[in-house]
GROMACS .gro file of C-alpha atoms in nm:
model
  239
    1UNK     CA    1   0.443   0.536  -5.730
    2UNK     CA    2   0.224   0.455  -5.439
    3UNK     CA    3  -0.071   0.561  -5.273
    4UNK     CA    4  -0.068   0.659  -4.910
    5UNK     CA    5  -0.271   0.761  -4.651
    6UNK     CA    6  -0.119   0.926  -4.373
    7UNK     CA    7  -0.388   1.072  -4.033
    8UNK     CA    8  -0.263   1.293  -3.842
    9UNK     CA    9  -0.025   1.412  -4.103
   10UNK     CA   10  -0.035   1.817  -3.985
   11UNK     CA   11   0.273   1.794  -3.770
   12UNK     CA   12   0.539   1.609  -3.647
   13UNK     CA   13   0.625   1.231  -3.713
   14UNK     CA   14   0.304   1.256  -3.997
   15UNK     CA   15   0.444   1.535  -4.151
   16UNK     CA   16   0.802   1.393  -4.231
   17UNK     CA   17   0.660   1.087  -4.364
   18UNK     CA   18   0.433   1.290  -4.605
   19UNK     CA   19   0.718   1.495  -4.685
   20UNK     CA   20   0.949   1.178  -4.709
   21UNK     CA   21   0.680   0.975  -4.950
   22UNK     CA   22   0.639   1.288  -5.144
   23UNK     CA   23   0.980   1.333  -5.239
   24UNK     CA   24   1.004   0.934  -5.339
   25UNK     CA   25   0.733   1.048  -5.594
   26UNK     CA   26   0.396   0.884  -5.422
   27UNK     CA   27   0.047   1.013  -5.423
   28UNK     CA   28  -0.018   1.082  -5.050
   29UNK     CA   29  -0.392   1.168  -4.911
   30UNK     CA   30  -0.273   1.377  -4.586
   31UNK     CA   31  -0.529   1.348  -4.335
   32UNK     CA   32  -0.614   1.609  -4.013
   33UNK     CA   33  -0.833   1.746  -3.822
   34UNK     CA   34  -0.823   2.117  -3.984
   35UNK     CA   35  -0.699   2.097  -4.310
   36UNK     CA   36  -0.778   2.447  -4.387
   37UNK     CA   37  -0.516   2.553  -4.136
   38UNK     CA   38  -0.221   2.313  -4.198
   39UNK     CA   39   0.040   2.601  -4.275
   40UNK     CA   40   0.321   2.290  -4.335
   41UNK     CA   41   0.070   2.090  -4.560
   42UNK     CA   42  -0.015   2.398  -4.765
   43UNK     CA   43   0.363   2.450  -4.842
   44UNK     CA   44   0.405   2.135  -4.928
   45UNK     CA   45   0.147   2.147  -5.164
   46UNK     CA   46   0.264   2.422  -5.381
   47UNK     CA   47   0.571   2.192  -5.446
   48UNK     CA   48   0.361   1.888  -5.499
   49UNK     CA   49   0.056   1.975  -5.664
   50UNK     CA   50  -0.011   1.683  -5.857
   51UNK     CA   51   0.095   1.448  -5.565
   52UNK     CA   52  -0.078   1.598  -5.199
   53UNK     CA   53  -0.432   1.592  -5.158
   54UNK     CA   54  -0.551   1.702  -4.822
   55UNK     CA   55  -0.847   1.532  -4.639
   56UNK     CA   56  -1.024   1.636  -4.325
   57UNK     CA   57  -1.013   1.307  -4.086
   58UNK     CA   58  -1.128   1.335  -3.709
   59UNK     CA   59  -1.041   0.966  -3.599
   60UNK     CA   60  -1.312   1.034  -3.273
   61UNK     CA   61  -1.594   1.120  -3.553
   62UNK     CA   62  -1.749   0.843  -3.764
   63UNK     CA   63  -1.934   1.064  -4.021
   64UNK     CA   64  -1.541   1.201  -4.023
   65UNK     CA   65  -1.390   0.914  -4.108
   66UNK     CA   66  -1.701   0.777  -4.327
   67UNK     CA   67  -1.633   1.129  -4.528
   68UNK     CA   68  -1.268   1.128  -4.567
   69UNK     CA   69  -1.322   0.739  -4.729
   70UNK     CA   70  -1.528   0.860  -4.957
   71UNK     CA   71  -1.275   1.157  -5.067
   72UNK     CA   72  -0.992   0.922  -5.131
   73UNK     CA   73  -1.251   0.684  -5.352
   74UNK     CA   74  -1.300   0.993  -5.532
   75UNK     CA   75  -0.950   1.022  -5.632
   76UNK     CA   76  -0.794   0.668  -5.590
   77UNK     CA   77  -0.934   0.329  -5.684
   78UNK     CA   78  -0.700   0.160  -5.454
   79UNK     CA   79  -0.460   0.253  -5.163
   80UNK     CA   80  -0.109   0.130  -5.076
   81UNK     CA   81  -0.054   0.165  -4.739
   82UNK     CA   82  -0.248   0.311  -4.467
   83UNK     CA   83  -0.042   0.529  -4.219
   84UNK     CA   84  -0.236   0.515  -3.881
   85UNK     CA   85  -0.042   0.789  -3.700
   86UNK     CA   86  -0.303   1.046  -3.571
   87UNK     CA   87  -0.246   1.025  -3.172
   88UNK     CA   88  -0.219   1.210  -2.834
   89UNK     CA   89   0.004   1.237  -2.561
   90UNK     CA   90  -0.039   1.368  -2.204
   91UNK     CA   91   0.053   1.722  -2.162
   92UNK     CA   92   0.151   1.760  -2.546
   93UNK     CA   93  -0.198   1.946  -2.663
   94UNK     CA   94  -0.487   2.110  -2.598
   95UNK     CA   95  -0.650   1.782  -2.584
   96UNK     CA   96  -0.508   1.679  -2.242
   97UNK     CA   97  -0.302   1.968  -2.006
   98UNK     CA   98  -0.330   1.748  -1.709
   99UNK     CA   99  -0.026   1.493  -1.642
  100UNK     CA  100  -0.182   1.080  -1.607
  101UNK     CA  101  -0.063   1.007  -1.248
  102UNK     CA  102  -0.237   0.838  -0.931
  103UNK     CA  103  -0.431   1.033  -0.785
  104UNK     CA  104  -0.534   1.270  -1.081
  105UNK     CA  105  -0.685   0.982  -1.320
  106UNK     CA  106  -1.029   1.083  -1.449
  107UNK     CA  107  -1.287   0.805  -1.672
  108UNK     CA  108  -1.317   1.061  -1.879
  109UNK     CA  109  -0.954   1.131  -1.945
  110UNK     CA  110  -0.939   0.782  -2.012
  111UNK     CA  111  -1.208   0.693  -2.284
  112UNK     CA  112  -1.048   1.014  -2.438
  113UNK     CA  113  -0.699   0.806  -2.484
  114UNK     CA  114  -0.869   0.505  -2.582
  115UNK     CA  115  -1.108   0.703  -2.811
  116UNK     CA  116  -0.812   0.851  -3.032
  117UNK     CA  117  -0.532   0.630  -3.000
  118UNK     CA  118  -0.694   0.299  -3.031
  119UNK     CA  119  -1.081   0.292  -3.126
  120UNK     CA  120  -0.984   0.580  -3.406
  121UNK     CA  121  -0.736   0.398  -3.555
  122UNK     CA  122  -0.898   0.081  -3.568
  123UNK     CA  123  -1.270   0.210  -3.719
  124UNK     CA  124  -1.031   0.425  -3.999
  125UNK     CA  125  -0.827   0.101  -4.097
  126UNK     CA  126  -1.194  -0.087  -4.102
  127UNK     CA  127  -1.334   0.193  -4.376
  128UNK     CA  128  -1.034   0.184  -4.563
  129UNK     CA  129  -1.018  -0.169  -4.607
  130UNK     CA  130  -1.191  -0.247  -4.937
  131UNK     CA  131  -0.992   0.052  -5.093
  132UNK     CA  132  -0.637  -0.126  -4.921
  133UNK     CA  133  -0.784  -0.477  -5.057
  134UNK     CA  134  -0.798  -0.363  -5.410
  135UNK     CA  135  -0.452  -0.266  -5.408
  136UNK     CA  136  -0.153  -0.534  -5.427
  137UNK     CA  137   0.067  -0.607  -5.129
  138UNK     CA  138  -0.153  -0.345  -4.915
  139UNK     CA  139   0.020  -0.221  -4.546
  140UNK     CA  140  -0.152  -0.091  -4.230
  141UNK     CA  141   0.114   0.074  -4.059
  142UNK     CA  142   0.022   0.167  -3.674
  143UNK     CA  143   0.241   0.379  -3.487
  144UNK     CA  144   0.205   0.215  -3.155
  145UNK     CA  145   0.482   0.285  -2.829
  146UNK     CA  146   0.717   0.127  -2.610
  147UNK     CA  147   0.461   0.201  -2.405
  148UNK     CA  148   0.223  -0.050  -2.492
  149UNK     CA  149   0.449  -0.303  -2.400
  150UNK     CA  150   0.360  -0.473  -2.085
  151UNK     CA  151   0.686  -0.628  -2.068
  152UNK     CA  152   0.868  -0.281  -2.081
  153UNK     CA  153   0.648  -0.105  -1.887
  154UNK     CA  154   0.837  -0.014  -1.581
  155UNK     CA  155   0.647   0.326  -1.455
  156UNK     CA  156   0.294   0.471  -1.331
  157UNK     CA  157   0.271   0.782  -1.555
  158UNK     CA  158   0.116   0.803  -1.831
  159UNK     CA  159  -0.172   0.551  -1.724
  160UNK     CA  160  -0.389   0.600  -1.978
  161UNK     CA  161  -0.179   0.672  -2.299
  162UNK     CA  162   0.023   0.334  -2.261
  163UNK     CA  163  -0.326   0.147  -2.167
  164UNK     CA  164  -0.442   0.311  -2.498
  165UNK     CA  165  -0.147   0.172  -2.681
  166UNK     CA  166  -0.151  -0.151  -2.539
  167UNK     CA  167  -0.562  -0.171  -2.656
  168UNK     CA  168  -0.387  -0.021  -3.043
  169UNK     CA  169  -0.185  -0.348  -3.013
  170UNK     CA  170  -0.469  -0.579  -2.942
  171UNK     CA  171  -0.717  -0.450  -3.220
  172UNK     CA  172  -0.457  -0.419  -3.494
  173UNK     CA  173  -0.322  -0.812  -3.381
  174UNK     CA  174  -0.687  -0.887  -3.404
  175UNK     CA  175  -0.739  -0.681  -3.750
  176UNK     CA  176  -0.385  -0.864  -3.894
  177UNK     CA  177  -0.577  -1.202  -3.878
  178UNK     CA  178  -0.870  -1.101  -4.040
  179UNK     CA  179  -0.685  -0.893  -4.330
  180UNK     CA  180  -0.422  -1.142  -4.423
  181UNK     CA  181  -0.653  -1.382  -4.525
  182UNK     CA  182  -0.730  -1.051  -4.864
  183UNK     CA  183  -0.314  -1.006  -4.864
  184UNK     CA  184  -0.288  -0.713  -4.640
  185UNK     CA  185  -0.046  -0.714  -4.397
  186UNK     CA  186  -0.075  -0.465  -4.085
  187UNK     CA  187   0.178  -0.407  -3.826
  188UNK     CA  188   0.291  -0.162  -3.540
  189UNK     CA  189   0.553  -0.004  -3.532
  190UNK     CA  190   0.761   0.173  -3.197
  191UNK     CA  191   0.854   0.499  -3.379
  192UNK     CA  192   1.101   0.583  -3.146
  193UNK     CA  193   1.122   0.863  -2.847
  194UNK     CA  194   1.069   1.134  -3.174
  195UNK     CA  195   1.172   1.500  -3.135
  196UNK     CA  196   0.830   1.627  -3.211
  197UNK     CA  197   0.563   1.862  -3.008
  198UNK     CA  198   0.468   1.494  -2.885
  199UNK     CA  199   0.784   1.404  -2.806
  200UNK     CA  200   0.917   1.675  -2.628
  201UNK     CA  201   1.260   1.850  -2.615
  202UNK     CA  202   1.512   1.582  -2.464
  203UNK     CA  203   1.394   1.318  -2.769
  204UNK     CA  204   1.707   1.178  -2.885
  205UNK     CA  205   1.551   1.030  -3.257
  206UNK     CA  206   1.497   1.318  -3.505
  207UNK     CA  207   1.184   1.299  -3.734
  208UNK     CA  208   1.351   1.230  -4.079
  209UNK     CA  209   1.526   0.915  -3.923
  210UNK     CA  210   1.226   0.779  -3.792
  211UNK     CA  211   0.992   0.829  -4.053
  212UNK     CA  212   1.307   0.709  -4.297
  213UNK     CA  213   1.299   0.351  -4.102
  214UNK     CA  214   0.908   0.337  -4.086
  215UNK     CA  215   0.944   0.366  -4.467
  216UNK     CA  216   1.208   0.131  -4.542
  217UNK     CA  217   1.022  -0.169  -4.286
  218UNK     CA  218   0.689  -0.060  -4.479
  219UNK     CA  219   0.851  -0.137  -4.837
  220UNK     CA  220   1.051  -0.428  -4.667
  221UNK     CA  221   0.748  -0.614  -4.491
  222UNK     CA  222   0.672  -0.983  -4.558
  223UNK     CA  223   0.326  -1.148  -4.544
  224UNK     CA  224   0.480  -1.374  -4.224
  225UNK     CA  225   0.520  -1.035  -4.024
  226UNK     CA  226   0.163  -0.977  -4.037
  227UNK     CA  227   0.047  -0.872  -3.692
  228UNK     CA  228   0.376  -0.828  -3.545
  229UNK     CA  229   0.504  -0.544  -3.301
  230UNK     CA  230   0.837  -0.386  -3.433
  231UNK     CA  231   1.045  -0.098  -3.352
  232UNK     CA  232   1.119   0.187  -3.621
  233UNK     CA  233   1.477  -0.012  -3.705
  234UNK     CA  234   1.292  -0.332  -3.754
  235UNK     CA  235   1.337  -0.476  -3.429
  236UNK     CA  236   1.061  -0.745  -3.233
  237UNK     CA  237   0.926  -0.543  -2.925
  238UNK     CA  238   0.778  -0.779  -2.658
  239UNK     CA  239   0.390  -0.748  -2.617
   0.00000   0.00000   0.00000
């Protein structure tokens, strides 16, 4: 049995792998904005009881994220892995109606991207770190995108989400060579074009086969893959 700690775990790709680690028989903390109205969460607590504890976590608030730490300590003197999934998308919330193309790109839009999708991620994986250190074998697991990849980006939309996963990529690169040195190894992972509210309707990948490969590469990890960029199947993706 593990401990896990999954953001953003309310919907979509964070949902199936709380679902996913609960029926493998770990302890996950499931982490959102608004807890209180998770309908999916709630179900899956009355089957898992014992297991699911949920945790209000907004990434883009430091008394947030400061909070949620110190509900896990609570409840857990370690933690396993750390499942940095909470993200946005343009066009797939309330968060951001407005499509990312030239002639339409806001600073404001922009720091809002960078805010959730890279600065979040990174300041949650810092206040989690002496409960991942205590653990053995500890994972940070950061869903990153194709994307991110300068080498495979090959289009002007979405500006800012793929400059917000390209700046994920840098801090957690940066965080891997700190945290190896205490035996944690963090990684990103390409989840795959998922069919979830984020990734739309034509998504070819369904949920359960994504989160089953982010999984099996999580349990599969060695400590000489620290800081590397992989897709859900285990493949190198170029920076």
């Amino acid at each position: 049995m593990k401990r896990i700690l999954i953001t953003g775990a309310n919907r979509g790709l964070g949902l199936e792998l709380t679902r996913q680690h609960l029926e493998r028989g770990d302890t996950v903390f499931a982490a959102s904005r608004q807890p209180d109205t998770a309908t999916d969460l709630h179900q899956l607590r009355s089957q898992y009881a014992d297991q699911l504890h949920l945790v209000q976590l907004d990434v883009t608030d430091e008394a947030s994220i400061e909070a949620a730490r110190q509900t896990v300590a609570g409840l857990a003197d370690s933690l396993d892995v750390l499942v940095n999934n909470a993200g946005i998308f343009p066009g797939a919330g309330p968060e951001d109606p407005a499509k990312q193309h030239l002639g339409g790109l806001t600073a404001a839009n922009a720091l809002t991207f960078l805010h959730v999708n890279a600065v979040g991620p990174l300041l949650v994986a810092q206040a989690f770190l002496d409960l991942l250190k205590a653990a053995t074998k500890a994972r940070i697991i950061s869903l990153s995108s194709g994307q991110g990849s300068l080498t495979w980006k090959a289009s002007g939309e979405p500006y800012h989400y793929s400059a917000s996963k390209a700046a994920l990529n840098m801090y957690m690169r940066a965080l891997a060579a700190e945290v190896g040195t205490y035996g944690v190894i963090s990684v990103l992972v390409d989840p795959g074009w998922v069919q979830t509210g984020m990734g739309g309707d034509t998504a070819m990948l369904p949920p359960a086969d994504s989160a089953r490969g982010i999984i099996r590469l999580t349990e599969q990890l060695h400590a000489e893959e620290n800081g590397s960029f992989v897709t859900w199947q285990g493949q190198p993706v170029p920076w």
